[in-house]
mmCIF file of C-alpha atoms and ligand atoms in Angstrom:
data_model
loop_
_atom_site.group_PDB
_atom_site.id
_atom_site.type_symbol
_atom_site.label_atom_id
_atom_site.label_comp_id
_atom_site.label_asym_id
_atom_site.label_seq_id
_atom_site.Cartn_x
_atom_site.Cartn_y
_atom_site.Cartn_z
ATOM 1 C CA MET X 1 168.727 85.550 -47.112
ATOM 2 C CA GLY X 2 165.270 86.143 -46.241
ATOM 3 C CA MET X 3 161.924 84.911 -47.720
ATOM 4 C CA LYS X 4 161.324 86.507 -51.045
ATOM 5 C CA ILE X 5 157.932 86.957 -52.770
ATOM 6 C CA LEU X 6 157.600 88.230 -56.259
ATOM 7 C CA SER X 7 154.022 89.950 -56.533
ATOM 8 C CA ILE X 8 152.056 90.986 -59.580
ATOM 9 C CA GLU X 9 149.158 93.632 -60.000
ATOM 10 C CA THR X 10 147.194 94.036 -63.216
ATOM 11 C CA SER X 11 143.576 94.512 -61.971
ATOM 12 C CA CYS X 12 142.849 97.917 -63.617
ATOM 13 C CA ASP X 13 145.304 100.579 -65.304
ATOM 14 C CA GLU X 14 148.558 100.121 -63.521
ATOM 15 C CA THR X 15 150.757 97.105 -64.260
ATOM 16 C CA GLY X 16 153.145 96.336 -61.174
ATOM 17 C CA ILE X 17 155.638 93.983 -60.235
ATOM 18 C CA CYS X 18 157.346 93.880 -56.887
ATOM 19 C CA ILE X 19 159.715 91.941 -54.931
ATOM 20 C CA LEU X 20 159.449 91.716 -51.121
ATOM 21 C CA THR X 21 162.208 90.295 -48.839
ATOM 22 C CA SER X 22 161.230 89.204 -45.141
ATOM 23 C CA HIS X 23 164.247 88.938 -42.867
ATOM 24 C CA THR X 24 162.327 88.832 -39.682
ATOM 25 C CA PRO X 25 158.650 87.814 -38.825
ATOM 26 C CA ASP X 26 157.638 91.544 -38.402
ATOM 27 C CA SER X 27 159.255 93.208 -41.210
ATOM 28 C CA VAL X 28 159.537 93.485 -44.781
ATOM 29 C CA GLU X 29 161.875 95.191 -47.352
ATOM 30 C CA ILE X 30 161.018 96.463 -50.814
ATOM 31 C CA SER X 31 163.767 94.997 -52.814
ATOM 32 C CA GLY X 32 162.296 95.690 -56.300
ATOM 33 C CA ASN X 33 159.483 97.698 -57.401
ATOM 34 C CA ALA X 34 158.367 98.617 -60.778
ATOM 35 C CA LEU X 35 155.026 100.176 -61.875
ATOM 36 C CA ALA X 36 153.652 101.376 -65.383
ATOM 37 C CA SER X 37 150.544 103.502 -65.379
ATOM 38 C CA GLN X 38 148.081 103.539 -68.173
ATOM 39 C CA ILE X 39 146.731 106.767 -67.014
ATOM 40 C CA ASP X 40 147.796 108.966 -70.098
ATOM 41 C CA LEU X 41 146.405 106.548 -72.540
ATOM 42 C CA HIS X 42 142.887 106.157 -70.766
ATOM 43 C CA ALA X 43 143.036 109.931 -70.149
ATOM 44 C CA GLN X 44 142.260 110.356 -73.948
ATOM 45 C CA TYR X 45 138.918 108.456 -73.626
ATOM 46 C CA GLY X 46 137.844 109.642 -70.248
ATOM 47 C CA GLY X 47 137.916 106.168 -68.714
ATOM 48 C CA VAL X 48 139.534 102.745 -68.774
ATOM 49 C CA PHE X 49 138.908 100.528 -71.612
ATOM 50 C CA PRO X 50 139.455 96.757 -70.828
ATOM 51 C CA ALA X 51 140.747 95.608 -74.164
ATOM 52 C CA MET X 52 143.190 98.479 -74.353
ATOM 53 C CA ALA X 53 144.130 97.940 -70.562
ATOM 54 C CA LYS X 54 144.929 93.949 -71.480
ATOM 55 C CA ARG X 55 147.097 95.030 -74.401
ATOM 56 C CA GLU X 56 149.158 97.612 -72.326
ATOM 57 C CA HIS X 57 149.657 94.913 -69.329
ATOM 58 C CA THR X 58 150.645 92.406 -71.975
ATOM 59 C CA GLU X 59 153.267 94.692 -73.328
ATOM 60 C CA LYS X 60 154.695 96.014 -69.813
ATOM 61 C CA ILE X 61 154.489 92.840 -67.814
ATOM 62 C CA LEU X 62 158.040 91.330 -68.718
ATOM 63 C CA PRO X 63 160.058 94.586 -69.002
ATOM 64 C CA LEU X 64 158.859 95.432 -65.622
ATOM 65 C CA THR X 65 159.346 91.925 -64.130
ATOM 66 C CA ILE X 66 163.100 92.415 -65.614
ATOM 67 C CA GLU X 67 163.322 95.891 -63.859
ATOM 68 C CA ALA X 68 161.987 94.691 -60.548
ATOM 69 C CA LEU X 69 164.215 91.514 -60.660
ATOM 70 C CA SER X 70 167.144 93.782 -61.436
ATOM 71 C CA GLN X 71 166.504 96.104 -58.604
ATOM 72 C CA ALA X 72 166.566 93.317 -56.348
ATOM 73 C CA ASN X 73 169.775 91.991 -57.983
ATOM 74 C CA LEU X 74 167.891 88.646 -58.940
ATOM 75 C CA LEU X 75 168.171 88.999 -62.495
ATOM 76 C CA VAL X 76 170.677 86.595 -64.282
ATOM 77 C CA GLN X 77 170.823 86.300 -68.112
ATOM 78 C CA GLU X 78 171.324 82.850 -69.321
ATOM 79 C CA LYS X 79 170.278 81.576 -72.772
ATOM 80 C CA SER X 80 168.744 78.295 -72.442
ATOM 81 C CA GLU X 81 165.842 76.853 -74.942
ATOM 82 C CA LEU X 82 162.835 75.835 -72.989
ATOM 83 C CA SER X 83 161.493 72.150 -73.711
ATOM 84 C CA GLU X 84 158.672 71.727 -76.077
ATOM 85 C CA ILE X 85 156.561 70.398 -73.130
ATOM 86 C CA GLN X 86 157.495 73.322 -71.083
ATOM 87 C CA LYS X 87 156.281 75.864 -74.230
ATOM 88 C CA GLN X 88 153.093 73.922 -74.367
ATOM 89 C CA HIS X 89 152.503 74.451 -70.768
ATOM 90 C CA ILE X 90 152.845 78.089 -71.298
ATOM 91 C CA ARG X 91 150.688 77.915 -74.266
ATOM 92 C CA ASP X 92 148.097 76.077 -72.388
ATOM 93 C CA ILE X 93 148.102 78.605 -69.492
ATOM 94 C CA CYS X 94 147.671 81.694 -71.781
ATOM 95 C CA THR X 95 144.896 80.014 -74.003
ATOM 96 C CA ARG X 96 143.514 83.078 -75.260
ATOM 97 C CA ASP X 97 146.700 85.238 -75.487
ATOM 98 C CA THR X 98 149.257 83.873 -77.874
ATOM 99 C CA VAL X 99 151.047 87.282 -77.650
ATOM 100 C CA LEU X 100 151.669 86.858 -73.971
ATOM 101 C CA ALA X 101 152.727 83.226 -74.565
ATOM 102 C CA ASP X 102 155.241 84.307 -77.022
ATOM 103 C CA TYR X 103 156.846 87.019 -74.687
ATOM 104 C CA LEU X 104 157.126 84.523 -71.785
ATOM 105 C CA ILE X 105 158.777 81.866 -73.694
ATOM 106 C CA ASP X 106 161.268 84.442 -74.982
ATOM 107 C CA PHE X 107 161.809 85.521 -71.332
ATOM 108 C CA PHE X 108 162.265 82.112 -69.937
ATOM 109 C CA SER X 109 164.725 81.351 -72.569
ATOM 110 C CA SER X 110 166.916 84.437 -71.766
ATOM 111 C CA TYR X 111 167.024 84.455 -67.800
ATOM 112 C CA LYS X 112 167.823 82.035 -65.163
ATOM 113 C CA LYS X 113 165.195 81.156 -62.663
ATOM 114 C CA PRO X 114 165.462 83.761 -59.839
ATOM 115 C CA ASP X 115 165.965 83.161 -56.157
ATOM 116 C CA ILE X 116 162.101 83.702 -55.330
ATOM 117 C CA ASP X 117 160.315 81.647 -52.936
ATOM 118 C CA TYR X 118 156.764 82.377 -53.756
ATOM 119 C CA ILE X 119 154.779 84.281 -56.545
ATOM 120 C CA ALA X 120 151.606 86.271 -55.690
ATOM 121 C CA CYS X 121 149.111 87.993 -57.884
ATOM 122 C CA THR X 122 145.920 89.717 -57.812
ATOM 123 C CA VAL X 123 143.099 87.475 -59.026
ATOM 124 C CA GLY X 124 140.093 89.900 -58.520
ATOM 125 C CA PRO X 125 138.127 92.021 -58.127
ATOM 126 C CA GLY X 126 138.890 94.410 -61.540
ATOM 127 C CA LEU X 127 138.588 94.097 -65.195
ATOM 128 C CA GLU X 128 138.728 90.400 -66.079
ATOM 129 C CA PRO X 129 140.737 90.782 -69.281
ATOM 130 C CA ALA X 130 143.355 92.789 -67.267
ATOM 131 C CA LEU X 131 143.418 90.549 -64.376
ATOM 132 C CA TRP X 132 144.015 87.493 -66.703
ATOM 133 C CA VAL X 133 147.184 88.974 -68.120
ATOM 134 C CA GLY X 134 148.646 88.899 -64.588
ATOM 135 C CA VAL X 135 147.159 85.617 -63.591
ATOM 136 C CA ASN X 136 148.850 83.769 -66.725
ATOM 137 C CA THR X 137 152.078 85.507 -66.371
ATOM 138 C CA ALA X 138 152.025 84.216 -62.561
ATOM 139 C CA LYS X 139 150.879 80.665 -63.443
ATOM 140 C CA SER X 140 153.644 80.528 -66.040
ATOM 141 C CA PHE X 141 156.240 81.640 -63.519
ATOM 142 C CA ALA X 142 155.050 79.148 -60.865
ATOM 143 C CA THR X 143 155.145 76.516 -63.391
ATOM 144 C CA ILE X 144 158.389 77.045 -65.078
ATOM 145 C CA TRP X 145 160.202 77.907 -61.944
ATOM 146 C CA ASN X 146 158.443 75.154 -59.756
ATOM 147 C CA ILE X 147 157.523 77.542 -57.110
ATOM 148 C CA PRO X 148 153.975 78.093 -55.241
ATOM 149 C CA LEU X 149 151.460 80.820 -56.381
ATOM 150 C CA ILE X 150 149.529 82.640 -53.682
ATOM 151 C CA PRO X 151 146.322 84.222 -55.335
ATOM 152 C CA ILE X 152 145.464 87.621 -53.886
ATOM 153 C CA ASN X 153 142.234 89.552 -53.505
ATOM 154 C CA HIS X 154 143.111 93.182 -54.625
ATOM 155 C CA MET X 155 141.021 94.624 -51.629
ATOM 156 C CA GLU X 156 142.996 92.694 -49.044
ATOM 157 C CA GLY X 157 146.108 94.522 -50.744
ATOM 158 C CA HIS X 158 144.399 97.967 -49.947
ATOM 159 C CA ILE X 159 143.936 96.966 -46.386
ATOM 160 C CA VAL X 160 147.408 95.771 -45.740
ATOM 161 C CA THR X 161 149.136 98.684 -47.249
ATOM 162 C CA ALA X 162 147.941 100.654 -44.170
ATOM 163 C CA VAL X 163 149.350 98.245 -41.621
ATOM 164 C CA ILE X 164 153.094 99.028 -42.297
ATOM 165 C CA GLN X 165 155.393 101.640 -40.970
ATOM 166 C CA LYS X 166 158.682 102.703 -42.522
ATOM 167 C CA THR X 167 161.869 102.262 -40.492
ATOM 168 C CA THR X 168 164.636 103.053 -42.741
ATOM 169 C CA GLY X 169 165.148 103.116 -46.671
ATOM 170 C CA GLU X 170 162.984 100.596 -48.117
ATOM 171 C CA ASN X 171 162.453 98.709 -44.753
ATOM 172 C CA PHE X 172 159.047 98.449 -43.057
ATOM 173 C CA ILE X 173 157.676 96.847 -39.984
ATOM 174 C CA PHE X 174 154.081 95.529 -39.548
ATOM 175 C CA THR X 175 151.742 97.538 -37.197
ATOM 176 C CA ASN X 176 150.642 95.699 -34.094
ATOM 177 C CA LEU X 177 146.656 96.128 -34.865
ATOM 178 C CA ALA X 178 144.271 96.810 -31.911
ATOM 179 C CA LEU X 179 141.389 94.637 -32.805
ATOM 180 C CA PRO X 180 138.563 94.700 -34.139
ATOM 181 C CA ALA X 181 139.594 96.892 -36.817
ATOM 182 C CA LEU X 182 137.323 98.484 -39.612
ATOM 183 C CA ALA X 183 138.493 99.032 -43.202
ATOM 184 C CA LEU X 184 136.871 101.974 -45.358
ATOM 185 C CA LEU X 185 137.924 100.998 -48.887
ATOM 186 C CA VAL X 186 137.602 103.821 -51.342
ATOM 187 C CA SER X 187 138.775 103.606 -55.106
ATOM 188 C CA GLY X 188 137.686 103.882 -58.536
ATOM 189 C CA GLY X 189 135.808 100.937 -58.566
ATOM 190 C CA HIS X 190 134.875 100.268 -54.833
ATOM 191 C CA THR X 191 133.407 101.860 -51.768
ATOM 192 C CA GLU X 192 133.197 99.160 -48.931
ATOM 193 C CA LEU X 193 133.411 98.923 -45.190
ATOM 194 C CA VAL X 194 134.992 95.708 -43.996
ATOM 195 C CA LEU X 195 135.338 94.339 -40.705
ATOM 196 C CA VAL X 196 138.596 93.106 -39.815
ATOM 197 C CA GLU X 197 138.530 90.580 -37.069
ATOM 198 C CA ASN X 198 142.254 89.786 -37.857
ATOM 199 C CA ILE X 199 144.463 89.925 -40.907
ATOM 200 C CA GLY X 200 143.146 87.318 -43.240
ATOM 201 C CA HIS X 201 139.509 87.351 -41.876
ATOM 202 C CA TYR X 202 137.433 89.961 -43.174
ATOM 203 C CA THR X 203 133.476 90.458 -43.460
ATOM 204 C CA LYS X 204 131.919 93.049 -45.751
ATOM 205 C CA ILE X 205 129.379 95.064 -43.962
ATOM 206 C CA GLY X 206 128.462 97.725 -46.515
ATOM 207 C CA GLN X 207 129.131 99.000 -50.013
ATOM 208 C CA THR X 208 128.065 101.471 -52.646
ATOM 209 C CA ARG X 209 124.690 100.560 -54.447
ATOM 210 C CA ASP X 210 125.710 102.453 -57.432
ATOM 211 C CA ASP X 211 129.013 104.587 -58.432
ATOM 212 C CA ALA X 212 132.134 104.025 -56.186
ATOM 213 C CA VAL X 213 133.280 107.108 -54.571
ATOM 214 C CA GLY X 214 136.517 107.461 -56.875
ATOM 215 C CA GLU X 215 134.176 107.098 -59.935
ATOM 216 C CA ALA X 216 132.075 110.167 -58.768
ATOM 217 C CA PHE X 217 135.119 112.188 -58.259
ATOM 218 C CA ASP X 218 136.096 111.257 -61.739
ATOM 219 C CA LYS X 219 132.571 111.896 -63.177
ATOM 220 C CA ILE X 220 132.422 115.248 -61.292
ATOM 221 C CA ALA X 221 135.747 116.142 -62.674
ATOM 222 C CA ARG X 222 134.469 115.487 -66.198
ATOM 223 C CA MET X 223 131.666 117.767 -65.760
ATOM 224 C CA LEU X 224 134.135 120.741 -64.552
ATOM 225 C CA GLY X 225 136.253 119.865 -67.580
ATOM 226 C CA LEU X 226 139.071 118.128 -65.727
ATOM 227 C CA ALA X 227 141.101 115.452 -67.088
ATOM 228 C CA TYR X 228 140.800 111.480 -65.924
ATOM 229 C CA PRO X 229 141.485 110.548 -63.181
ATOM 230 C CA GLY X 230 139.879 113.598 -61.796
ATOM 231 C CA GLY X 231 139.843 112.741 -58.032
ATOM 232 C CA PRO X 232 143.111 114.861 -57.311
ATOM 233 C CA LYS X 233 141.936 117.708 -59.519
ATOM 234 C CA VAL X 234 138.623 118.060 -57.820
ATOM 235 C CA SER X 235 140.134 117.653 -54.372
ATOM 236 C CA LYS X 236 142.766 120.587 -55.249
ATOM 237 C CA LEU X 237 140.026 122.956 -56.464
ATOM 238 C CA ALA X 238 137.852 122.122 -53.325
ATOM 239 C CA LYS X 239 141.162 122.827 -50.948
ATOM 240 C CA GLU X 240 141.520 126.254 -52.867
ATOM 241 C CA PHE X 241 137.742 127.187 -52.569
ATOM 242 C CA ARG X 242 138.142 126.450 -48.706
ATOM 243 C CA ALA X 243 141.292 128.663 -48.337
ATOM 244 C CA SER X 244 139.557 131.428 -49.918
ATOM 245 C CA GLY X 245 136.982 131.811 -47.266
ATOM 246 C CA THR X 246 134.263 132.450 -49.672
ATOM 247 C CA THR X 247 130.588 131.297 -48.592
ATOM 248 C CA GLN X 248 129.549 128.197 -50.422
ATOM 249 C CA PRO X 249 126.448 129.057 -52.718
ATOM 250 C CA PHE X 250 125.867 125.456 -53.591
ATOM 251 C CA ILE X 251 124.762 122.564 -51.178
ATOM 252 C CA LEU X 252 124.464 119.158 -52.943
ATOM 253 C CA PRO X 253 122.451 116.148 -51.111
ATOM 254 C CA ARG X 254 123.942 113.413 -48.961
ATOM 255 C CA PRO X 255 122.280 110.383 -50.179
ATOM 256 C CA MET X 256 121.739 107.378 -47.541
ATOM 257 C CA MET X 257 123.413 109.387 -44.909
ATOM 258 C CA HIS X 258 121.112 108.396 -42.129
ATOM 259 C CA THR X 259 119.854 105.061 -43.404
ATOM 260 C CA GLN X 260 120.377 102.124 -40.799
ATOM 261 C CA ASP X 261 122.919 100.141 -43.061
ATOM 262 C CA TYR X 262 126.345 100.592 -43.862
ATOM 263 C CA ASP X 263 125.694 101.128 -47.634
ATOM 264 C CA PHE X 264 126.375 104.124 -49.757
ATOM 265 C CA SER X 265 124.966 105.815 -52.794
ATOM 266 C CA PHE X 266 126.956 108.360 -54.942
ATOM 267 C CA SER X 267 124.958 108.688 -58.229
ATOM 268 C CA GLY X 268 122.385 111.111 -56.590
ATOM 269 C CA ILE X 269 125.287 113.593 -55.941
ATOM 270 C CA LYS X 270 126.318 113.406 -59.328
ATOM 271 C CA THR X 271 122.875 114.042 -60.765
ATOM 272 C CA ALA X 272 122.279 116.951 -58.465
ATOM 273 C CA MET X 273 125.698 118.275 -59.752
ATOM 274 C CA LEU X 274 124.438 117.987 -63.378
ATOM 275 C CA TYR X 275 121.170 119.860 -62.870
ATOM 276 C CA THR X 276 123.134 122.624 -60.867
ATOM 277 C CA ILE X 277 125.594 123.135 -63.594
ATOM 278 C CA ARG X 278 122.677 123.207 -66.199
ATOM 279 C CA ASP X 279 120.803 125.807 -64.216
ATOM 280 C CA LEU X 280 123.985 127.895 -63.697
ATOM 281 C CA THR X 281 124.891 127.812 -67.294
ATOM 282 C CA GLU X 282 121.388 128.593 -68.553
ATOM 283 C CA GLN X 283 121.175 125.135 -70.136
ATOM 284 C CA ASN X 284 124.845 125.030 -70.843
ATOM 285 C CA THR X 285 124.920 128.061 -73.080
ATOM 286 C CA ARG X 286 127.891 129.487 -71.341
ATOM 287 C CA GLU X 287 131.074 128.149 -69.523
ATOM 288 C CA LEU X 288 131.500 127.711 -65.897
ATOM 289 C CA THR X 289 133.682 130.221 -64.429
ATOM 290 C CA ASP X 290 136.894 129.180 -62.588
ATOM 291 C CA GLU X 291 135.083 130.509 -59.159
ATOM 292 C CA GLU X 292 132.033 128.427 -59.914
ATOM 293 C CA LYS X 293 134.141 125.469 -60.794
ATOM 294 C CA SER X 294 136.064 125.688 -57.458
ATOM 295 C CA ALA X 295 132.795 126.195 -55.360
ATOM 296 C CA LEU X 296 131.176 123.087 -57.133
ATOM 297 C CA ALA X 297 134.195 120.954 -56.588
ATOM 298 C CA CYS X 298 134.287 121.846 -52.806
ATOM 299 C CA ALA X 299 130.379 121.415 -52.560
ATOM 300 C CA PHE X 300 130.858 117.757 -53.936
ATOM 301 C CA GLU X 301 133.898 116.924 -51.800
ATOM 302 C CA ASP X 302 132.062 118.116 -48.659
ATOM 303 C CA ALA X 303 129.128 116.120 -49.524
ATOM 304 C CA ALA X 304 130.745 112.914 -50.589
ATOM 305 C CA ILE X 305 133.240 112.953 -47.501
ATOM 306 C CA GLU X 306 130.549 113.659 -45.069
ATOM 307 C CA VAL X 307 128.570 110.508 -46.089
ATOM 308 C CA LEU X 308 131.639 108.470 -46.012
ATOM 309 C CA ILE X 309 132.612 109.779 -42.460
ATOM 310 C CA LYS X 310 129.142 109.693 -40.757
ATOM 311 C CA LYS X 311 128.700 106.055 -42.054
ATOM 312 C CA THR X 312 132.053 104.898 -41.049
ATOM 313 C CA MET X 313 131.836 106.543 -37.558
ATOM 314 C CA ARG X 314 128.446 104.770 -36.930
ATOM 315 C CA ALA X 315 129.999 101.338 -37.878
ATOM 316 C CA VAL X 316 132.992 102.112 -35.642
ATOM 317 C CA ALA X 317 130.702 102.821 -32.504
ATOM 318 C CA GLU X 318 128.383 100.004 -33.343
ATOM 319 C CA HIS X 319 130.987 97.507 -33.682
ATOM 320 C CA HIS X 320 133.400 98.695 -30.932
ATOM 321 C CA ILE X 321 136.332 99.271 -33.470
ATOM 322 C CA GLN X 322 139.613 100.171 -32.167
ATOM 323 C CA THR X 323 141.352 100.888 -35.392
ATOM 324 C CA LEU X 324 140.189 102.283 -38.430
ATOM 325 C CA ILE X 325 142.109 101.497 -41.684
ATOM 326 C CA ILE X 326 141.697 103.284 -45.065
ATOM 327 C CA GLY X 327 142.827 102.023 -48.465
ATOM 328 C CA GLY X 328 142.357 102.676 -52.215
ATOM 329 C CA GLY X 329 143.001 105.526 -54.324
ATOM 330 C CA VAL X 330 140.605 107.950 -52.563
ATOM 331 C CA ALA X 331 142.546 107.308 -49.326
ATOM 332 C CA GLY X 332 145.159 109.583 -50.730
ATOM 333 C CA ASN X 333 142.474 112.391 -50.427
ATOM 334 C CA THR X 334 143.827 115.107 -48.071
ATOM 335 C CA TYR X 335 140.472 116.201 -46.901
ATOM 336 C CA LEU X 336 139.177 112.802 -46.053
ATOM 337 C CA LYS X 337 142.199 112.166 -44.107
ATOM 338 C CA GLU X 338 142.059 115.477 -42.222
ATOM 339 C CA GLN X 339 138.282 114.899 -41.272
ATOM 340 C CA LEU X 340 138.902 111.311 -40.209
ATOM 341 C CA THR X 341 141.794 112.320 -38.047
ATOM 342 C CA LEU X 342 139.356 114.419 -36.119
ATOM 343 C CA ALA X 343 136.584 111.944 -35.945
ATOM 344 C CA THR X 344 139.091 109.055 -34.864
ATOM 345 C CA ASN X 345 140.531 111.345 -32.369
ATOM 346 C CA LYS X 346 137.281 112.278 -30.845
ATOM 347 C CA ALA X 347 136.296 108.441 -30.700
ATOM 348 C CA GLY X 348 139.720 107.602 -29.130
ATOM 349 C CA ILE X 349 140.474 104.993 -31.728
ATOM 350 C CA THR X 350 143.608 104.722 -33.996
ATOM 351 C CA LEU X 351 143.533 105.601 -37.507
ATOM 352 C CA LEU X 352 145.900 103.953 -40.294
ATOM 353 C CA THR X 353 146.383 105.367 -43.560
ATOM 354 C CA PRO X 354 148.578 104.100 -46.470
ATOM 355 C CA GLU X 355 151.780 106.033 -47.481
ATOM 356 C CA GLN X 356 150.347 108.394 -50.434
ATOM 357 C CA TRP X 357 152.590 106.618 -53.053
ATOM 358 C CA LEU X 358 150.873 102.976 -51.803
ATOM 359 C CA ALA X 359 147.258 104.361 -51.876
ATOM 360 C CA THR X 360 146.628 103.771 -55.554
ATOM 361 C CA ASP X 361 147.081 100.365 -57.332
ATOM 362 C CA ASN X 362 150.650 98.918 -57.113
ATOM 363 C CA ALA X 363 152.172 95.593 -56.521
ATOM 364 C CA VAL X 364 153.525 96.225 -52.914
ATOM 365 C CA MET X 365 150.244 95.766 -51.796
ATOM 366 C CA ILE X 366 149.748 92.335 -53.259
ATOM 367 C CA GLY X 367 153.327 91.251 -51.942
ATOM 368 C CA LEU X 368 152.372 92.445 -48.549
ATOM 369 C CA ALA X 369 149.166 90.588 -48.327
ATOM 370 C CA ALA X 370 150.957 87.402 -49.574
ATOM 371 C CA THR X 371 153.795 88.080 -46.928
ATOM 372 C CA LEU X 372 151.563 88.235 -44.031
ATOM 373 C CA GLN X 373 150.057 84.884 -45.131
ATOM 374 C CA VAL X 374 153.385 83.189 -45.355
ATOM 375 C CA LEU X 375 154.461 84.727 -42.005
ATOM 376 C CA SER X 376 151.204 83.885 -40.205
ATOM 377 C CA GLY X 377 151.448 80.159 -41.449
ATOM 378 C CA ASN X 378 147.878 80.721 -42.891
ATOM 379 C CA ILE X 379 149.088 80.268 -46.360
ATOM 380 C CA HIS X 380 146.481 79.395 -49.108
ATOM 381 C CA THR X 381 148.149 78.061 -52.339
ATOM 382 C CA PRO X 382 145.556 76.197 -54.402
ATOM 383 C CA GLU X 383 146.392 73.828 -57.322
ATOM 384 C CA LEU X 384 147.260 76.100 -60.100
ATOM 385 C CA SER X 385 144.674 74.898 -62.726
ATOM 386 C CA THR X 386 141.875 76.105 -60.214
ATOM 387 C CA ILE X 387 143.310 79.627 -59.727
ATOM 388 C CA ARG X 388 141.083 81.913 -62.080
ATOM 389 C CA ALA X 389 140.653 85.857 -62.434
ATOM 390 C CA ASP X 390 137.458 86.825 -60.971
ATOM 391 C CA GLY X 391 136.237 90.358 -61.819
ATOM 392 C CA ASN X 392 133.555 90.407 -59.125
ATOM 393 C CA MET X 393 135.344 88.786 -56.517
ATOM 394 C CA THR X 394 134.611 89.910 -52.846
ATOM 395 C CA LEU X 395 136.400 89.760 -49.471
HETATM 396 O O1 KG4 M 401 142.693 102.343 -56.052
HETATM 397 P P1 KG4 M 401 142.773 102.938 -57.251
HETATM 398 O O2 KG4 M 401 144.032 103.405 -57.935
HETATM 399 O O3 KG4 M 401 142.113 102.157 -58.507
HETATM 400 C C1 KG4 M 401 141.012 101.412 -58.276
HETATM 401 O O4 KG4 M 401 141.260 100.219 -57.970
HETATM 402 O O5 KG4 M 401 140.026 102.012 -58.506
HETATM 403 O O6 KG4 M 401 141.901 104.247 -57.121
HETATM 404 C C2 KG4 M 401 141.802 105.049 -58.276
HETATM 405 C C3 KG4 M 401 140.688 106.520 -57.976
HETATM 406 C C4 KG4 M 401 140.197 107.183 -59.064
HETATM 407 O O7 KG4 M 401 138.660 107.233 -59.249
HETATM 408 C C5 KG4 M 401 140.989 108.433 -58.729
HETATM 409 O O8 KG4 M 401 140.061 109.678 -59.160
HETATM 410 C C6 KG4 M 401 140.689 108.515 -57.186
HETATM 411 O O9 KG4 M 401 141.122 106.970 -56.885
HETATM 412 N N1 KG4 M 401 141.415 109.400 -56.534
HETATM 413 C C7 KG4 M 401 141.264 110.419 -55.648
HETATM 414 C C8 KG4 M 401 142.427 111.053 -55.245
HETATM 415 N N2 KG4 M 401 143.498 110.361 -55.500
HETATM 416 C C9 KG4 M 401 143.045 109.263 -56.331
HETATM 417 N N3 KG4 M 401 140.008 110.804 -55.179
HETATM 418 C C10 KG4 M 401 139.967 111.897 -54.414
HETATM 419 N N4 KG4 M 401 140.982 112.488 -54.023
HETATM 420 C C11 KG4 M 401 142.098 112.203 -54.238
HETATM 421 N N5 KG4 M 401 143.290 112.793 -53.877
HETATM 422 ZN ZN1 ZN M 402 142.390 99.496 -56.282
#
């Protein structure tokens, strides 16, 4: 019936559970997928609060597991008390989270072990309190159901979501990658250039020295009075401005665009934006007009994306890259994709982008990374007690 993996993602503000089934070595089917976003909750505060994120993950993770298993026809109700030893295992795993332990004990007492071959979960990078909810749940599943747990780096998940192509319905085939590849990972927490010698073999060659590009989009959005997460909203205003054909009155800096490394910096653009707005509104004594907001959004997007593209294409040339992969929430940005399409066409290399709905955080990406490990035989299932959440994990 194929190899089945249940995957868990809780690194930031999305709780995701996915069931992937692989019938052949080059294909995968999304048999179940459940996602709960905390965006509305965090929008009120303008950002993600770790303690609140943790509580939300704890409330959502088992209802989402039930939903995903049910979609995959793997959910079987069966009342059976856990033994005292099993309950103690769960409490030991969830040391600092008695609420989660109680939910898990209740879950295992209500449903039969599903027909799953592996558990996979994000272990980092991300918000540690949030990550622990997924890690503790994954360890409990692995212990009570007695199946292996594959720990996954969230950034690898963002890379592999671009190497699948849809065939029919929920079925995908893995793309044959021309190597070496380069991944530009752009999200709310990360801006990185990663050399991909092969799937599973990565070397980070550059990263942001301050804000992540998604974070910069979110901060600019706030200055323009747009709600969190502001990336898509800033991008929409920028697009409207470009379509209007108006001459751009504002030019923002392109920090580090010509430095001889592959690092980035976005805090300078943000500061320049702050000063530009202050001057324009006479020390903030008046509101920005809608026209000014669109022009500023466009000036920001132009600056941020030009820096991303210049550095990425320099790495492409210097490392003889055959395939460029983009991943992370900002990979959903239309202007970035348009500009990268032009640049990669000119360079004669392949550009792989994730489907829009897979660009932001989800559990499919974690299941895909685990599936590729199993299918390649290069599988990593460490002793459960050694698996830990690590907020600063790198590739
Ligand atoms: O990968 P992701 O879902 O979460 C993290 O791991 O951070 O990325 C979320 C980030 C947010 O900062 C959001 O504003 C940004 O991605 N984002 C965008 C777009 N869609 C999402 N930024 C620019 N343009 C977009 N279309
Ligand atoms: Zn992410």
